CSV table of C-alpha atoms and ligand atoms in Angstrom, one decimal:
chain,number,residue,atom,x,y,z
A,1031,UNK,CA,26.7,38.5,7.3
A,1032,UNK,CA,23.7,36.6,8.5
A,1033,UNK,CA,23.1,33.1,7.2
A,1034,UNK,CA,20.3,32.9,4.7
A,1035,UNK,CA,17.9,30.0,4.9
A,1036,UNK,CA,18.4,27.6,2.0
A,1037,UNK,CA,14.7,27.8,1.0
A,1038,UNK,CA,13.1,31.2,0.4
A,1039,UNK,CA,9.5,31.1,1.5
A,1040,UNK,CA,6.9,33.2,-0.2
A,1041,UNK,CA,5.0,35.8,1.9
A,1042,UNK,CA,1.9,33.7,2.0
A,1043,UNK,CA,3.7,30.9,3.8
A,1044,UNK,CA,5.2,32.9,6.6
A,1045,UNK,CA,2.0,33.1,8.6
A,1046,UNK,CA,1.4,30.5,11.3
A,1047,UNK,CA,0.1,27.0,10.5
A,1048,UNK,CA,-1.8,24.9,13.0
A,1049,UNK,CA,-0.5,21.7,11.3
A,1050,UNK,CA,2.6,20.8,9.3
A,1051,UNK,CA,1.8,17.5,7.5
A,1052,UNK,CA,4.8,15.5,6.2
A,1053,UNK,CA,3.7,13.3,3.2
A,1054,UNK,CA,0.8,13.8,0.8
A,1055,UNK,CA,-0.2,10.2,0.5
A,1056,UNK,CA,-3.4,8.7,1.9
A,1057,UNK,CA,-2.4,9.3,5.6
A,1058,UNK,CA,-1.3,12.9,5.1
A,1059,UNK,CA,-4.1,13.9,2.7
A,1060,UNK,CA,-6.9,12.5,4.7
A,1061,UNK,CA,-5.7,14.3,7.8
A,1062,UNK,CA,-5.1,17.5,5.9
A,1063,UNK,CA,-8.7,17.4,4.6
A,1064,UNK,CA,-10.2,16.6,8.0
A,1065,UNK,CA,-8.2,19.2,9.9
A,1066,UNK,CA,-8.8,21.9,7.3
A,1067,UNK,CA,-12.5,21.2,7.3
A,1068,UNK,CA,-12.5,21.6,11.1
A,1069,UNK,CA,-11.1,25.1,10.7
A,1070,UNK,CA,-7.3,24.4,11.1
A,1071,UNK,CA,-4.7,25.9,8.8
A,1072,UNK,CA,-2.6,23.2,7.3
A,1073,UNK,CA,0.7,23.1,5.3
A,1074,UNK,CA,1.2,19.7,3.7
A,1075,UNK,CA,4.7,18.9,2.2
A,1076,UNK,CA,6.0,16.1,0.1
A,1077,UNK,CA,9.5,15.5,-1.0
A,1078,UNK,CA,8.3,14.0,-4.2
A,1079,UNK,CA,7.2,16.2,-7.1
A,1080,UNK,CA,3.5,15.2,-6.8
A,1081,UNK,CA,0.7,14.4,-4.3
A,1082,UNK,CA,-0.9,11.0,-3.7
A,1083,UNK,CA,2.1,9.1,-2.3
A,1084,UNK,CA,2.5,5.6,-3.6
A,1085,UNK,CA,-1.1,5.8,-4.9
A,1086,UNK,CA,-0.2,8.6,-7.4
A,1087,UNK,CA,-1.3,8.0,-11.0
A,1088,UNK,CA,-0.6,9.8,-14.2
A,1089,UNK,CA,-0.9,9.5,-18.0
A,1090,UNK,CA,2.2,8.2,-19.7
A,1091,UNK,CA,3.6,9.3,-23.0
A,1092,UNK,CA,1.1,7.1,-24.9
A,1093,UNK,CA,-1.8,8.7,-23.0
A,1094,UNK,CA,-2.5,5.6,-20.8
A,1095,UNK,CA,-3.3,6.1,-17.1
A,1096,UNK,CA,-0.6,4.3,-15.2
A,1097,UNK,CA,0.4,3.8,-11.5
A,1098,UNK,CA,4.1,4.7,-11.4
A,1099,UNK,CA,4.6,3.0,-8.0
A,1100,UNK,CA,2.9,-0.3,-9.0
A,1101,UNK,CA,-0.8,-1.4,-9.4
A,1102,UNK,CA,-3.1,0.0,-6.7
A,1103,UNK,CA,-6.5,-1.7,-6.5
A,1104,UNK,CA,-9.0,-0.2,-4.0
A,1105,UNK,CA,-10.9,-2.7,-1.9
A,1106,UNK,CA,-12.5,-2.4,1.6
A,1107,UNK,CA,-15.1,-3.8,3.9
A,1108,UNK,CA,-15.4,-0.5,5.7
A,1109,UNK,CA,-18.6,1.5,4.8
A,1110,UNK,CA,-17.1,4.5,6.7
A,1111,UNK,CA,-13.9,4.5,4.6
A,1112,UNK,CA,-15.9,4.0,1.3
A,1113,UNK,CA,-18.3,6.8,2.2
A,1114,UNK,CA,-15.6,9.2,3.3
A,1115,UNK,CA,-13.6,8.8,0.0
A,1116,UNK,CA,-16.9,9.0,-2.0
A,1117,UNK,CA,-17.0,12.7,-1.1
A,1118,UNK,CA,-14.0,13.2,-3.4
A,1119,UNK,CA,-14.5,10.8,-6.3
A,1120,UNK,CA,-17.0,8.8,-8.3
A,1121,UNK,CA,-16.2,5.2,-8.7
A,1122,UNK,CA,-15.9,2.5,-11.3
A,1123,UNK,CA,-16.7,-1.1,-10.2
A,1124,UNK,CA,-13.6,-3.3,-10.7
A,1125,UNK,CA,-12.9,-6.8,-9.5
A,1126,UNK,CA,-9.2,-7.7,-9.8
A,1127,UNK,CA,-8.3,-11.1,-11.2
A,1128,UNK,CA,-4.8,-12.7,-11.0
A,1129,UNK,CA,-3.3,-15.7,-12.7
A,1130,UNK,CA,-0.1,-17.4,-11.5
A,1131,UNK,CA,2.3,-18.8,-14.1
A,1132,UNK,CA,3.0,-22.3,-12.8
A,1133,UNK,CA,4.3,-25.4,-14.7
A,1134,UNK,CA,3.6,-23.8,-18.0
A,1135,UNK,CA,0.0,-22.9,-17.3
A,1136,UNK,CA,-1.6,-19.7,-16.1
A,1137,UNK,CA,-3.8,-20.7,-13.1
A,1138,UNK,CA,-6.1,-18.7,-10.7
A,1139,UNK,CA,-4.5,-17.4,-7.6
A,1140,UNK,CA,-5.9,-17.4,-4.8
A,1141,UNK,CA,-5.8,-21.1,-5.1
A,1142,UNK,CA,-9.4,-22.3,-5.9
A,1143,UNK,CA,-11.2,-25.4,-7.3
A,1144,UNK,CA,-10.1,-24.6,-10.8
A,1145,UNK,CA,-6.5,-24.1,-9.8
A,1146,UNK,CA,-6.3,-27.7,-8.4
A,1147,UNK,CA,-8.3,-29.3,-11.2
A,1148,UNK,CA,-6.2,-27.6,-14.0
A,1149,UNK,CA,-2.8,-28.1,-12.3
A,1150,UNK,CA,-3.4,-31.8,-11.6
A,1151,UNK,CA,-5.7,-32.6,-14.5
A,1152,UNK,CA,-8.5,-33.6,-12.1
A,1153,UNK,CA,-12.3,-33.0,-12.1
A,1154,UNK,CA,-13.0,-32.5,-8.4
A,1155,UNK,CA,-16.1,-30.9,-7.0
A,1156,UNK,CA,-16.0,-28.3,-4.2
A,1157,UNK,CA,-16.7,-31.0,-1.6
A,1158,UNK,CA,-13.9,-33.2,-3.0
A,1159,UNK,CA,-11.4,-30.4,-3.2
A,1160,UNK,CA,-12.0,-29.8,0.5
A,1161,UNK,CA,-11.2,-33.4,1.1
A,1162,UNK,CA,-8.1,-33.1,-1.1
A,1163,UNK,CA,-6.8,-30.1,0.8
A,1164,UNK,CA,-7.4,-32.0,4.1
A,1165,UNK,CA,-5.5,-35.0,2.7
A,1166,UNK,CA,-2.4,-33.0,1.7
A,1167,UNK,CA,-2.4,-30.3,4.4
A,1168,UNK,CA,0.5,-30.7,6.9
A,1169,UNK,CA,-0.3,-30.8,10.6
A,1170,UNK,CA,1.0,-27.5,12.1
A,1171,UNK,CA,0.7,-27.2,15.9
A,1172,UNK,CA,1.0,-23.5,16.0
A,1173,UNK,CA,0.7,-21.3,13.0
A,1174,UNK,CA,3.6,-18.8,13.4
A,1175,UNK,CA,5.1,-18.3,10.0
A,1176,UNK,CA,4.1,-17.6,6.4
A,1177,UNK,CA,5.1,-21.2,5.6
A,1178,UNK,CA,2.9,-22.6,8.4
A,1179,UNK,CA,-0.2,-20.8,7.0
A,1180,UNK,CA,0.1,-22.3,3.5
A,1181,UNK,CA,1.4,-25.8,4.2
A,1182,UNK,CA,-1.2,-26.1,7.0
A,1183,UNK,CA,-4.0,-25.4,4.5
A,1184,UNK,CA,-2.9,-26.8,1.1
A,1185,UNK,CA,0.2,-28.9,1.7
A,1186,UNK,CA,3.8,-28.8,0.5
A,1187,UNK,CA,3.3,-29.2,-3.3
A,1188,UNK,CA,1.0,-26.2,-3.8
A,1189,UNK,CA,3.1,-24.2,-1.3
A,1190,UNK,CA,6.3,-24.9,-3.3
A,1191,UNK,CA,4.6,-24.1,-6.6
A,1192,UNK,CA,2.7,-20.9,-5.7
A,1193,UNK,CA,4.2,-19.4,-2.5
A,1194,UNK,CA,7.7,-20.4,-1.7
A,1195,UNK,CA,9.5,-18.9,-4.8
A,1196,UNK,CA,7.3,-15.8,-4.9
A,1197,UNK,CA,7.8,-15.0,-1.3
A,1198,UNK,CA,11.6,-15.6,-1.5
A,1199,UNK,CA,11.8,-13.2,-4.4
A,1200,UNK,CA,9.5,-10.6,-3.0
A,1201,UNK,CA,11.0,-10.4,0.5
A,1202,UNK,CA,14.5,-11.9,0.1
A,1203,UNK,CA,13.4,-14.3,2.9
A,1204,UNK,CA,12.1,-17.8,3.1
A,1205,UNK,CA,8.4,-17.9,4.1
A,1206,UNK,CA,9.5,-19.7,7.3
A,1207,UNK,CA,11.2,-16.5,8.4
A,1208,UNK,CA,8.2,-14.2,7.8
A,1209,UNK,CA,5.1,-13.6,10.1
A,1210,UNK,CA,2.0,-15.7,9.2
A,1211,UNK,CA,0.2,-12.4,8.4
A,1212,UNK,CA,2.1,-12.0,5.0
A,1213,UNK,CA,0.8,-15.1,3.1
A,1214,UNK,CA,-2.4,-15.1,5.1
A,1215,UNK,CA,-3.3,-12.1,3.0
A,1216,UNK,CA,-4.0,-14.6,0.2
A,1217,UNK,CA,-7.0,-16.9,1.0
A,1218,UNK,CA,-7.6,-20.5,-0.2
A,1219,UNK,CA,-11.0,-21.3,-1.8
A,1220,UNK,CA,-12.9,-24.5,-2.5
A,1221,UNK,CA,-15.3,-22.8,-5.0
A,1222,UNK,CA,-14.6,-21.2,-8.4
A,1223,UNK,CA,-14.4,-17.6,-7.2
A,1224,UNK,CA,-11.4,-16.2,-9.0
A,1225,UNK,CA,-11.4,-12.6,-7.7
A,1226,UNK,CA,-8.2,-11.6,-5.9
A,1227,UNK,CA,-10.2,-9.8,-3.2
A,1228,UNK,CA,-13.5,-10.7,-1.5
A,1229,UNK,CA,-14.3,-7.3,0.0
A,1230,UNK,CA,-17.7,-5.6,0.0
A,1231,UNK,CA,-16.5,-2.6,-1.9
A,1232,UNK,CA,-14.2,-3.2,-4.9
A,1233,UNK,CA,-14.0,0.0,-6.9
A,1234,UNK,CA,-11.5,2.3,-8.6
A,1235,UNK,CA,-11.7,6.1,-8.5
A,1236,UNK,CA,-13.4,7.0,-11.8
A,1237,UNK,CA,-10.9,9.6,-12.9
A,1238,UNK,CA,-7.9,8.2,-11.0
A,1239,UNK,CA,-6.3,8.6,-7.6
A,1240,UNK,CA,-4.4,11.9,-8.3
A,1241,UNK,CA,-7.7,13.6,-9.2
A,1242,UNK,CA,-9.2,12.3,-6.0
A,1243,UNK,CA,-6.3,13.6,-3.9
A,1244,UNK,CA,-6.6,16.9,-5.7
A,1245,UNK,CA,-10.2,17.2,-4.6
A,1246,UNK,CA,-9.3,16.3,-1.0
A,1247,UNK,CA,-6.6,18.9,-0.9
A,1248,UNK,CA,-8.5,21.7,-2.7
A,1249,UNK,CA,-9.5,23.3,0.6
A,1250,UNK,CA,-8.8,27.0,1.2
A,1251,UNK,CA,-7.2,26.2,4.5
A,1252,UNK,CA,-4.6,23.8,2.9
A,1253,UNK,CA,-1.3,24.9,1.3
A,1254,UNK,CA,0.5,22.1,-0.6
A,1255,UNK,CA,4.3,22.1,-1.2
A,1256,UNK,CA,5.8,19.3,-3.3
A,1257,UNK,CA,9.5,18.8,-4.0
A,1258,UNK,CA,10.0,19.8,-0.3
A,1259,UNK,CA,11.6,17.7,2.4
A,1260,UNK,CA,10.1,18.8,5.7
A,1261,UNK,CA,13.5,19.2,7.2
A,1262,UNK,CA,14.2,22.1,4.8
A,1263,UNK,CA,11.3,24.1,6.1
A,1264,UNK,CA,10.3,23.0,9.5
A,1265,UNK,CA,12.4,25.7,11.3
A,1266,UNK,CA,11.5,28.4,8.9
A,1267,UNK,CA,7.9,28.9,9.7
A,1268,UNK,CA,5.7,28.6,12.8
A,1269,UNK,CA,3.5,25.5,13.2
A,1270,UNK,CA,1.9,24.0,16.3
A,1271,UNK,CA,1.6,20.3,15.6
A,1272,UNK,CA,3.2,17.9,13.1
A,1273,UNK,CA,1.7,14.9,11.4
A,1274,UNK,CA,4.5,12.7,10.1
A,1275,UNK,CA,3.8,9.9,7.5
A,1276,UNK,CA,7.3,9.1,6.3
A,1277,UNK,CA,9.5,6.2,7.6
A,1278,UNK,CA,9.6,6.3,11.4
A,1279,UNK,CA,13.3,5.4,11.7
A,1280,UNK,CA,14.3,8.3,9.4
A,1281,UNK,CA,12.5,10.7,11.7
A,1282,UNK,CA,14.7,9.7,14.6
A,1283,UNK,CA,17.9,9.7,12.5
A,1284,UNK,CA,18.1,5.9,12.7
A,1285,UNK,CA,19.1,6.1,16.4
A,1286,UNK,CA,18.1,2.5,17.1
A,1287,UNK,CA,19.3,1.2,13.8
A,1288,UNK,CA,17.7,0.9,10.4
A,1289,UNK,CA,14.2,-0.7,10.2
A,1290,UNK,CA,14.1,-2.9,7.2
A,1291,UNK,CA,11.7,-1.8,4.4
A,1292,UNK,CA,11.5,-3.8,1.2
A,1293,UNK,CA,11.8,-1.9,-2.0
A,1294,UNK,CA,10.9,-2.4,-5.6
A,1295,UNK,CA,12.1,-1.3,-9.0
A,1296,UNK,CA,9.4,-0.8,-11.5
A,1297,UNK,CA,9.9,-1.4,-15.3
A,1298,UNK,CA,7.2,0.3,-17.3
A,1299,UNK,CA,6.5,-0.7,-20.9
A,1300,UNK,CA,4.0,0.3,-23.6
A,1301,UNK,CA,3.0,-2.2,-26.2
A,1302,UNK,CA,1.5,-1.5,-29.6
A,1303,UNK,CA,-1.1,-4.2,-29.2
A,1304,UNK,CA,-4.5,-3.5,-27.5
A,1305,UNK,CA,-4.0,-6.3,-24.9
A,1306,UNK,CA,-0.9,-7.8,-23.3
A,1307,UNK,CA,-2.2,-10.5,-21.0
A,1308,UNK,CA,-5.4,-12.3,-20.0
A,1309,UNK,CA,-6.1,-10.5,-16.7
A,1310,UNK,CA,-5.0,-7.4,-14.6
A,1311,UNK,CA,-2.0,-9.2,-13.0
A,1312,UNK,CA,0.0,-12.3,-13.8
A,1313,UNK,CA,2.3,-13.6,-11.0
A,1314,UNK,CA,5.6,-15.3,-11.7
A,1315,UNK,CA,6.4,-17.3,-8.6
A,1316,UNK,CA,9.2,-19.4,-10.0
A,1317,UNK,CA,10.8,-17.7,-13.0
A,1318,UNK,CA,12.4,-14.3,-13.8
A,1319,UNK,CA,13.6,-11.6,-11.5
A,1320,UNK,CA,10.2,-9.9,-11.3
A,1321,UNK,CA,7.2,-11.1,-9.2
A,1322,UNK,CA,4.4,-9.9,-11.3
A,1323,UNK,CA,3.3,-8.0,-14.4
A,1324,UNK,CA,0.2,-5.8,-14.2
A,1325,UNK,CA,-1.7,-4.3,-17.2
A,1326,UNK,CA,-3.3,-0.9,-16.3
A,1327,UNK,CA,-6.2,-0.8,-18.7
A,1328,UNK,CA,-7.9,-3.7,-16.9
A,1329,UNK,CA,-7.6,-1.8,-13.6
A,1330,UNK,CA,-8.6,1.6,-14.8
A,1331,UNK,CA,-11.1,0.6,-17.5
A,1332,UNK,CA,-9.5,2.9,-20.1
A,1333,UNK,CA,-10.1,2.2,-23.8
A,1334,UNK,CA,-6.9,2.7,-25.9
A,1335,UNK,CA,-5.4,1.0,-28.9
A,1336,UNK,CA,-2.1,0.5,-27.1
A,1337,UNK,CA,-1.5,-0.9,-23.6
A,1338,UNK,CA,0.9,-0.2,-20.7
A,1339,UNK,CA,2.2,-2.7,-18.2
A,1340,UNK,CA,4.5,-2.7,-15.2
A,1341,UNK,CA,7.0,-5.3,-14.0
A,1342,UNK,CA,7.9,-5.4,-10.3
A,1343,UNK,CA,11.5,-6.3,-9.3
A,1344,UNK,CA,12.0,-6.6,-5.5
A,1345,UNK,CA,15.1,-5.0,-4.0
A,1346,UNK,CA,16.6,-4.6,-0.6
A,1347,UNK,CA,17.7,-1.0,-1.2
A,1348,UNK,CA,15.7,1.9,-2.7
A,1349,UNK,CA,12.6,3.8,-1.7
A,1350,UNK,CA,10.8,2.1,1.2
A,1351,UNK,CA,7.7,0.4,0.1
A,1352,UNK,CA,6.9,-2.5,2.5
A,1353,UNK,CA,7.6,-2.9,6.2
A,1354,UNK,CA,9.0,-6.5,6.7
A,1355,UNK,CA,6.8,-8.4,9.1
A,1356,UNK,CA,9.2,-10.4,11.3
A,1357,UNK,CA,9.5,-10.7,15.1
A,1358,UNK,CA,12.9,-9.0,15.2
A,1359,UNK,CA,11.6,-6.0,13.3
A,1360,UNK,CA,8.5,-5.7,15.5
A,1361,UNK,CA,10.9,-5.5,18.5
A,1362,UNK,CA,13.0,-2.8,16.8
A,1363,UNK,CA,9.8,-0.9,15.8
A,1364,UNK,CA,8.6,-1.0,19.4
A,1365,UNK,CA,11.7,1.2,20.4
A,1366,UNK,CA,10.7,3.7,17.7
A,1367,UNK,CA,7.1,3.5,18.7
A,1368,UNK,CA,8.0,4.4,22.3
A,1369,UNK,CA,10.0,7.4,21.0
A,1370,UNK,CA,7.1,8.4,18.8
A,1371,UNK,CA,4.6,8.3,21.7
A,1372,UNK,CA,6.9,10.5,23.7
A,1373,UNK,CA,6.7,13.3,21.1
A,1374,UNK,CA,3.8,15.5,22.3
A,1375,UNK,CA,3.9,17.7,19.2
A,1376,UNK,CA,4.1,15.0,16.5
A,1377,UNK,CA,1.5,12.4,15.5
A,1378,UNK,CA,2.8,9.4,13.4
A,1379,UNK,CA,0.3,8.0,10.9
A,1380,UNK,CA,0.5,5.7,7.9
A,1381,UNK,CA,2.2,2.6,6.5
A,1382,UNK,CA,5.8,3.7,6.9
A,1383,UNK,CA,5.4,5.8,10.1
A,1384,UNK,CA,3.7,3.0,12.0
A,1385,UNK,CA,5.5,0.2,10.3
A,1386,UNK,CA,2.3,-1.7,9.4
A,1387,UNK,CA,1.7,-3.6,6.2
A,1388,UNK,CA,-1.5,-1.7,5.6
A,1389,UNK,CA,-3.6,-1.4,2.4
A,1390,UNK,CA,-4.9,2.0,1.4
A,1391,UNK,CA,-8.3,1.6,3.1
A,1392,UNK,CA,-6.5,0.6,6.4
A,1393,UNK,CA,-4.4,3.8,6.2
A,1394,UNK,CA,-7.6,5.9,5.5
A,1395,UNK,CA,-9.2,4.3,8.6
A,1396,UNK,CA,-6.1,4.9,10.7
A,1397,UNK,CA,-6.0,8.6,9.6
A,1398,UNK,CA,-9.7,9.1,10.3
A,1399,UNK,CA,-9.2,7.6,13.8
A,1400,UNK,CA,-6.1,9.8,14.4
A,1401,UNK,CA,-8.2,12.8,13.5
A,1402,UNK,CA,-10.8,11.9,16.1
A,1403,UNK,CA,-8.0,11.5,18.7
A,1404,UNK,CA,-6.6,14.9,17.9
A,1405,UNK,CA,-10.0,16.5,18.2
A,1406,UNK,CA,-10.7,14.7,21.5
A,1407,UNK,CA,-7.2,15.8,22.9
A,1408,UNK,CA,-8.0,19.4,21.9
A,1409,UNK,CA,-11.4,19.3,23.7
A,1410,UNK,CA,-9.7,17.8,26.8
A,1411,UNK,CA,-7.1,20.6,27.0
A,1412,UNK,CA,-7.8,22.9,29.9
A,1413,UNK,CA,-8.8,26.3,28.8
A,1414,UNK,CA,-6.3,29.1,29.5
A,1415,UNK,CA,-7.9,31.3,32.1
A,1416,UNK,CA,-8.3,34.9,31.1
A,1417,UNK,CA,-8.1,37.1,34.1
J,816,FAD,P1,2.8,6.8,1.3
J,816,FAD,O1,1.8,6.7,0.2
J,816,FAD,O2,4.1,6.2,1.2
J,816,FAD,O3,3.0,8.4,1.6
J,816,FAD,C1,4.1,8.9,2.4
J,816,FAD,C2,4.6,10.1,1.7
J,816,FAD,O4,5.6,10.8,2.6
J,816,FAD,C3,5.4,9.8,0.4
J,816,FAD,O5,4.8,10.5,-0.7
J,816,FAD,C4,6.8,10.4,0.7
J,816,FAD,O6,7.4,11.0,-0.4
J,816,FAD,C5,6.5,11.4,1.8
J,816,FAD,N1,7.7,11.6,2.6
J,816,FAD,C6,8.5,10.7,3.3
J,816,FAD,N2,9.5,11.3,3.9
J,816,FAD,C7,9.4,12.7,3.7
J,816,FAD,C8,10.1,13.8,4.1
J,816,FAD,N3,11.2,13.7,4.8
J,816,FAD,N4,9.7,15.0,3.7
J,816,FAD,C9,8.6,15.2,2.9
J,816,FAD,N5,7.8,14.1,2.5
J,816,FAD,C10,8.2,12.9,2.9
J,816,FAD,N6,-2.9,-0.9,-1.2
J,816,FAD,C11,-4.1,-1.3,-1.6
J,816,FAD,O7,-5.1,-1.0,-0.8
J,816,FAD,N7,-4.4,-1.9,-2.8
J,816,FAD,C12,-3.3,-2.2,-3.6
J,816,FAD,O8,-3.6,-2.8,-4.7
J,816,FAD,C13,-2.0,-1.8,-3.3
J,816,FAD,N8,-1.0,-2.1,-4.1
J,816,FAD,C14,0.3,-1.7,-3.7
J,816,FAD,C15,1.3,-2.0,-4.6
J,816,FAD,C16,2.6,-1.6,-4.2
J,816,FAD,C17,3.7,-1.9,-5.2
J,816,FAD,C18,2.9,-0.9,-3.0
J,816,FAD,C19,4.3,-0.5,-2.6
J,816,FAD,C20,1.8,-0.7,-2.1
J,816,FAD,C21,0.5,-1.0,-2.5
J,816,FAD,N9,-0.6,-0.7,-1.6
J,816,FAD,C22,-1.8,-1.1,-2.0
J,816,FAD,C23,-0.4,-0.1,-0.3
J,816,FAD,C24,-0.6,1.5,-0.5
J,816,FAD,O9,0.4,2.0,-1.3
J,816,FAD,C25,-0.4,2.1,0.9
J,816,FAD,O10,-1.3,1.5,1.9
J,816,FAD,C26,-0.7,3.6,1.0
J,816,FAD,O11,-0.2,4.2,-0.2
J,816,FAD,C27,0.1,4.2,2.2
J,816,FAD,O12,-0.2,5.5,2.3
J,816,FAD,P2,0.7,6.4,3.3
J,816,FAD,O13,0.2,7.8,3.2
J,816,FAD,O14,0.8,5.8,4.6
J,816,FAD,O15,2.2,6.3,2.7
J,817,UDP,N1,2.2,-14.5,-2.4
J,817,UDP,C1,2.8,-15.6,-3.0
J,817,UDP,N2,2.3,-16.0,-4.2
J,817,UDP,C2,1.4,-15.3,-4.9
J,817,UDP,C3,0.8,-14.2,-4.3
J,817,UDP,C4,1.2,-13.8,-3.0
J,817,UDP,O1,3.6,-16.2,-2.4
J,817,UDP,O2,1.1,-15.7,-6.0
J,817,UDP,C5,2.6,-14.1,-1.0
J,817,UDP,C6,3.9,-13.3,-1.0
J,817,UDP,O3,4.6,-13.5,0.1
J,817,UDP,C7,3.3,-11.9,-1.0
J,817,UDP,C8,2.1,-12.1,0.0
J,817,UDP,O4,1.6,-13.4,-0.3
J,817,UDP,O5,4.2,-10.9,-0.6
J,817,UDP,C9,1.0,-11.0,-0.1
J,817,UDP,O6,0.5,-11.0,-1.4
J,817,UDP,P1,-0.2,-9.6,-1.9
J,817,UDP,O7,-0.6,-9.9,-3.3
J,817,UDP,O8,-1.2,-9.2,-1.0
J,817,UDP,O9,1.0,-8.6,-2.0
J,817,UDP,P2,1.1,-7.0,-2.3
J,817,UDP,O10,0.0,-6.7,-3.3
J,817,UDP,O11,0.9,-6.3,-1.0
J,817,UDP,O12,2.5,-6.9,-2.9
């Protein structure tokens, strides 16, 4: 008796694909759309039961639009990225605001003039707070770690209150063990600007991310298979090139060891009141097992008599969400990167596949640039001579 494949493929899927794309998040979906629009036949698979990757959103039982994998706020300085995504969605302007629960008060984070005045009961001006930061900042010869970044700007007390505990909880590491780039994501301000991001474009997809992904993938050259690990089907049908957007170490069966990815557990709740907290996200640097609580209606703009929130509990084990920026991990990633570059038939794109702590817009930019490279490589290929 011949062995049967574990997955039965429908007749429509047995014809050849130019591309097999693994992962239907931003990296995979942008490439699927670009390649399909350039005439390629694309099969995109995701092992999850939905498209959108970590940016997937859906309505919960109460009818509130939630982000099951944590709050996703779109922001970018790239006109190209904004214009590209605008082909698939209308937008709603949204500027995210975050408060940190410190010493019994909820104070603006990023640290700004109001944070300092409220925390210390002062009445400083912008000019004076600049002098204040200069007076408390520690002298750091070379900014290497996430501790250096913060103590070098705002000193030890603000560091201890706003950054040390949050970072230890989020990463399971002291800030002195993490690359500077992690806490450098959060600026310090001397004015009263209390927006979390300062980017030119701060918008949310008007009907949600999943609708936007649906529009990207609604091309006749694209077939979508969810609930499918690529390893179940990669040998069952012909494809020419693979785009891989999952964790890079898993692709190579962890042959150089496991790359650390930080995970999260999400606790979703719906409350019978219209509003739960004062802003979109409240951070808890020093108390509780969770780092932050986010309330979706602020982010999506939905009107609803109830409200849904999510708590984030950092974990070492579980689905991979964050690459961990540390020198030893960068070294280990280099080994996988070299292996990845030696695969002529596979292109690695995205946050997990390139082990980069990228925001959504950075992943879109990376995918658009990967598409250009694939096109250029195709043009450079010598034509097969027909005799
Ligand atoms: P992913 O979205 O992870 O997609 C990869 C896909 O590959 C997944 O769906 C996975 O199921 C699939 N896959 C993996 N292995 C296989 C396999 N073997 N077979 C089939 N499929 C497979 N960015 C922002 O810009 N703003 C924010 O506010 C923001 N908030 C965030 C909050 C949290 C809690 C997290 C974790 C991330 C946040 N991000 C935010 C980052 C954002 O989620 C990522 O930049 C983006 O989703 C990465 O897209 P991707 O396609 O690279 O990866
Ligand atoms: N951070 C912190 N306190 C805060 C906010 C952020 O210590 O109140 C640090 C923490 O290390 C965090 C990093 O800055 O992981 C980046 O914060 P960001 O909000 O960008 O994290 P993300 O949204 O990617 O989880």
